[in-house]
Amino acid sequence: MFDKIAEVSLLYDFYGQLLTKRQQDVMQLYHEENLSLSEIAQEFSISRQGVHDAVKNAEKSLYEYEQKLGLVKKFAKTKEVLLQIDQKLDLVIKENKNNKELNDKLQDIKEIIDQLDE
Amino acid sequence: MFDKIAEVSLLYDFYGQLLTKRQQDVMQLYHEENLSLSEIAQEFSISRQGVHDAVKNAEKSLYEYEQKLGLVKKFAKTKEVLLQIDQKLDLVIKENKNNKELNDKLQDIKEIIDQLDE
């Protein structure tokens, strides 16, 4: 599985908009811009403990949203399937490398998958 | 696009767990079991207007969740891509119908896609 920071970051991508404005601000400075708790405390003129609590509460909410909705897990499964398709297409392309027409068409399918990641 | 009922039903699949217990109960009877407002009113011993308001508020919440998170739209895009891949694979299979080895492998890829729908 993901490590904790990557996991929280992914949960934030999905559910961040459900947090309060203050929680979003704190999470962005802490997780995206990697500021320390003390630096964020200074930014908002609150205690270091206050920032720590805000981060913990925000993370707790994100995990609760995922527990209720499971949409990150659902997406991870779809992404895994797309990766499998991509790898299997690579194999077929390799095995039929002299068939240009076929390869162009399979390459075309791979490009549809790639577009989804953009 | 979807019609309204299908749309609400899809939104409910994604975000229903974020509604209150009462809203979930009402939505299930109204949208899944197709009971009338009067029937649901009787079930919960509240007024028909009360049920009507609960349904409207629940629907409003579901649309707001989608406006904030956009995950139904994100999923619809992925599903559309998988459908495109499936259709393109069908074409390649048809064009190479005498190549059993190739067809088996492409069929294998199609099955991975099908499994995701289950």
Short mmCIF file of N, CA and C in Angstrom, two decimals, chain A residues 4-80:
data_model
loop_
_atom_site.label_atom_id
_atom_site.label_comp_id
_atom_site.label_asym_id
_atom_site.label_seq_id
_atom_site.Cartn_x
_atom_site.Cartn_y
_atom_site.Cartn_z
N LYS A 4 1.94 6.64 4.49
CA LYS A 4 0.93 7.52 5.11
C LYS A 4 0.77 8.87 4.39
N ILE A 5 1.91 9.52 4.11
CA ILE A 5 1.84 10.86 3.51
C ILE A 5 1.18 10.81 2.14
N ALA A 6 1.58 9.83 1.32
CA ALA A 6 0.99 9.69 -0.01
C ALA A 6 -0.50 9.38 0.10
N GLU A 7 -0.84 8.57 1.11
CA GLU A 7 -2.23 8.17 1.31
C GLU A 7 -3.10 9.38 1.68
N VAL A 8 -2.61 10.17 2.63
CA VAL A 8 -3.35 11.37 3.04
C VAL A 8 -3.49 12.33 1.85
N SER A 9 -2.41 12.45 1.09
CA SER A 9 -2.42 13.36 -0.05
C SER A 9 -3.47 12.92 -1.09
N LEU A 10 -3.56 11.61 -1.30
CA LEU A 10 -4.55 11.06 -2.23
C LEU A 10 -5.97 11.28 -1.70
N LEU A 11 -6.16 11.02 -0.41
CA LEU A 11 -7.47 11.25 0.21
C LEU A 11 -7.85 12.72 0.09
N TYR A 12 -6.85 13.59 0.28
CA TYR A 12 -7.11 15.02 0.18
C TYR A 12 -7.53 15.41 -1.24
N ASP A 13 -6.89 14.80 -2.23
CA ASP A 13 -7.27 15.07 -3.63
C ASP A 13 -8.74 14.73 -3.86
N PHE A 14 -9.20 13.67 -3.25
CA PHE A 14 -10.58 13.23 -3.45
C PHE A 14 -11.58 14.02 -2.60
N TYR A 15 -11.27 14.15 -1.31
CA TYR A 15 -12.28 14.65 -0.37
C TYR A 15 -11.95 16.01 0.24
N GLY A 16 -10.82 16.59 -0.15
CA GLY A 16 -10.38 17.86 0.47
C GLY A 16 -11.46 18.93 0.48
N GLN A 17 -12.25 18.98 -0.58
CA GLN A 17 -13.28 20.02 -0.69
C GLN A 17 -14.39 19.88 0.36
N LEU A 18 -14.42 18.75 1.05
CA LEU A 18 -15.44 18.58 2.09
C LEU A 18 -14.94 19.09 3.45
N LEU A 19 -13.64 19.41 3.54
CA LEU A 19 -13.11 19.94 4.80
C LEU A 19 -13.49 21.41 4.94
N THR A 20 -13.36 21.94 6.16
CA THR A 20 -13.61 23.37 6.35
C THR A 20 -12.49 24.15 5.65
N LYS A 21 -12.78 25.43 5.40
CA LYS A 21 -11.79 26.28 4.72
C LYS A 21 -10.48 26.29 5.53
N ARG A 22 -10.58 26.43 6.83
CA ARG A 22 -9.39 26.47 7.67
C ARG A 22 -8.60 25.15 7.57
N GLN A 23 -9.33 24.02 7.63
CA GLN A 23 -8.65 22.72 7.51
C GLN A 23 -7.94 22.60 6.16
N GLN A 24 -8.63 23.07 5.10
CA GLN A 24 -8.01 23.02 3.77
C GLN A 24 -6.73 23.85 3.72
N ASP A 25 -6.80 25.06 4.30
CA ASP A 25 -5.62 25.94 4.30
C ASP A 25 -4.45 25.27 5.02
N VAL A 26 -4.75 24.72 6.22
CA VAL A 26 -3.69 24.08 7.01
C VAL A 26 -3.12 22.86 6.28
N MET A 27 -4.03 22.04 5.70
CA MET A 27 -3.57 20.83 5.00
C MET A 27 -2.71 21.18 3.79
N GLN A 28 -3.07 22.27 3.11
CA GLN A 28 -2.29 22.65 1.94
C GLN A 28 -0.87 23.07 2.33
N LEU A 29 -0.79 23.87 3.39
CA LEU A 29 0.54 24.31 3.83
C LEU A 29 1.35 23.13 4.38
N TYR A 30 0.68 22.24 5.09
CA TYR A 30 1.39 21.12 5.74
C TYR A 30 1.75 20.04 4.72
N HIS A 31 0.77 19.59 3.94
CA HIS A 31 1.02 18.44 3.07
C HIS A 31 1.53 18.81 1.67
N GLU A 32 1.06 19.95 1.14
CA GLU A 32 1.50 20.30 -0.22
C GLU A 32 2.79 21.13 -0.18
N GLU A 33 2.80 22.11 0.72
CA GLU A 33 3.98 23.00 0.73
C GLU A 33 4.99 22.62 1.79
N ASN A 34 4.70 21.56 2.54
CA ASN A 34 5.63 21.01 3.52
C ASN A 34 6.15 22.01 4.55
N LEU A 35 5.31 22.95 4.93
CA LEU A 35 5.71 23.85 6.02
C LEU A 35 5.64 23.08 7.35
N SER A 36 6.41 23.51 8.33
CA SER A 36 6.37 22.86 9.64
C SER A 36 5.15 23.36 10.42
N LEU A 37 4.79 22.63 11.48
CA LEU A 37 3.67 23.05 12.32
C LEU A 37 3.90 24.45 12.87
N SER A 38 5.14 24.73 13.29
CA SER A 38 5.46 26.06 13.85
C SER A 38 5.29 27.16 12.80
N GLU A 39 5.73 26.88 11.60
CA GLU A 39 5.60 27.88 10.53
C GLU A 39 4.13 28.18 10.23
N ILE A 40 3.31 27.10 10.20
CA ILE A 40 1.88 27.29 9.93
C ILE A 40 1.22 28.04 11.09
N ALA A 41 1.65 27.70 12.34
CA ALA A 41 1.12 28.38 13.52
C ALA A 41 1.35 29.89 13.41
N GLN A 42 2.55 30.25 12.98
CA GLN A 42 2.89 31.66 12.82
C GLN A 42 2.00 32.31 11.74
N GLU A 43 1.87 31.59 10.64
CA GLU A 43 1.05 32.07 9.50
C GLU A 43 -0.36 32.44 9.94
N PHE A 44 -0.97 31.58 10.81
CA PHE A 44 -2.37 31.80 11.19
C PHE A 44 -2.50 32.43 12.58
N SER A 45 -1.37 32.77 13.19
CA SER A 45 -1.37 33.31 14.55
C SER A 45 -2.16 32.43 15.52
N ILE A 46 -1.94 31.12 15.44
CA ILE A 46 -2.52 30.20 16.43
C ILE A 46 -1.37 29.37 17.01
N SER A 47 -1.69 28.57 18.05
CA SER A 47 -0.61 27.80 18.68
C SER A 47 -0.19 26.63 17.79
N ARG A 48 1.02 26.15 18.04
CA ARG A 48 1.53 24.98 17.32
C ARG A 48 0.59 23.79 17.57
N GLN A 49 0.11 23.70 18.82
CA GLN A 49 -0.82 22.62 19.17
C GLN A 49 -2.12 22.74 18.38
N GLY A 50 -2.57 23.97 18.19
CA GLY A 50 -3.80 24.23 17.42
C GLY A 50 -3.66 23.73 15.98
N VAL A 51 -2.50 23.96 15.40
CA VAL A 51 -2.25 23.49 14.03
C VAL A 51 -2.21 21.97 14.02
N HIS A 52 -1.50 21.41 14.98
CA HIS A 52 -1.40 19.96 15.09
C HIS A 52 -2.80 19.32 15.16
N ASP A 53 -3.66 19.90 16.01
CA ASP A 53 -5.03 19.37 16.15
C ASP A 53 -5.81 19.50 14.83
N ALA A 54 -5.63 20.64 14.17
CA ALA A 54 -6.35 20.87 12.91
C ALA A 54 -5.94 19.82 11.86
N VAL A 55 -4.64 19.54 11.81
CA VAL A 55 -4.14 18.53 10.85
C VAL A 55 -4.71 17.16 11.20
N LYS A 56 -4.65 16.81 12.49
CA LYS A 56 -5.14 15.49 12.92
C LYS A 56 -6.64 15.34 12.64
N ASN A 57 -7.41 16.39 12.97
CA ASN A 57 -8.85 16.34 12.72
C ASN A 57 -9.16 16.23 11.23
N ALA A 58 -8.41 16.99 10.43
CA ALA A 58 -8.63 16.95 8.97
C ALA A 58 -8.33 15.55 8.45
N GLU A 59 -7.21 14.97 8.90
CA GLU A 59 -6.85 13.62 8.44
C GLU A 59 -7.90 12.61 8.87
N LYS A 60 -8.38 12.75 10.09
CA LYS A 60 -9.41 11.85 10.59
C LYS A 60 -10.66 11.93 9.70
N SER A 61 -11.05 13.16 9.37
CA SER A 61 -12.22 13.35 8.50
C SER A 61 -12.00 12.69 7.14
N LEU A 62 -10.82 12.86 6.58
CA LEU A 62 -10.53 12.29 5.25
C LEU A 62 -10.65 10.76 5.30
N TYR A 63 -10.10 10.16 6.35
CA TYR A 63 -10.19 8.69 6.47
C TYR A 63 -11.65 8.25 6.66
N GLU A 64 -12.42 9.06 7.40
CA GLU A 64 -13.84 8.72 7.59
C GLU A 64 -14.63 8.81 6.28
N TYR A 65 -14.31 9.83 5.48
CA TYR A 65 -14.98 9.93 4.17
C TYR A 65 -14.67 8.69 3.33
N GLU A 66 -13.41 8.27 3.34
CA GLU A 66 -13.05 7.10 2.54
C GLU A 66 -13.72 5.84 3.08
N GLN A 67 -13.81 5.75 4.39
CA GLN A 67 -14.46 4.59 4.99
C GLN A 67 -15.94 4.53 4.57
N LYS A 68 -16.57 5.70 4.50
CA LYS A 68 -17.97 5.76 4.09
C LYS A 68 -18.15 5.54 2.59
N LEU A 69 -17.33 6.19 1.80
CA LEU A 69 -17.58 6.21 0.34
C LEU A 69 -16.70 5.23 -0.46
N GLY A 70 -15.49 4.99 0.02
CA GLY A 70 -14.59 4.04 -0.65
C GLY A 70 -14.24 4.38 -2.09
N LEU A 71 -14.26 5.68 -2.42
CA LEU A 71 -14.05 6.05 -3.82
C LEU A 71 -12.57 6.04 -4.23
N VAL A 72 -11.70 6.26 -3.27
CA VAL A 72 -10.26 6.17 -3.57
C VAL A 72 -9.92 4.72 -3.93
N LYS A 73 -10.47 3.80 -3.15
CA LYS A 73 -10.24 2.37 -3.39
C LYS A 73 -10.80 1.96 -4.76
N LYS A 74 -12.01 2.46 -5.04
CA LYS A 74 -12.67 2.17 -6.32
C LYS A 74 -11.80 2.66 -7.49
N PHE A 75 -11.26 3.87 -7.34
CA PHE A 75 -10.41 4.43 -8.39
C PHE A 75 -9.11 3.65 -8.53
N ALA A 76 -8.54 3.26 -7.40
CA ALA A 76 -7.28 2.52 -7.42
C ALA A 76 -7.46 1.23 -8.21
N LYS A 77 -8.62 0.60 -8.03
CA LYS A 77 -8.91 -0.65 -8.73
C LYS A 77 -8.99 -0.42 -10.24
N THR A 78 -9.66 0.66 -10.62
CA THR A 78 -9.77 0.99 -12.04
C THR A 78 -8.40 1.29 -12.65
N LYS A 79 -7.60 2.03 -11.91
CA LYS A 79 -6.26 2.38 -12.38
C LYS A 79 -5.42 1.12 -12.57
N GLU A 80 -5.56 0.19 -11.64
CA GLU A 80 -4.83 -1.08 -11.70
C GLU A 80 -5.24 -1.85 -12.96
#
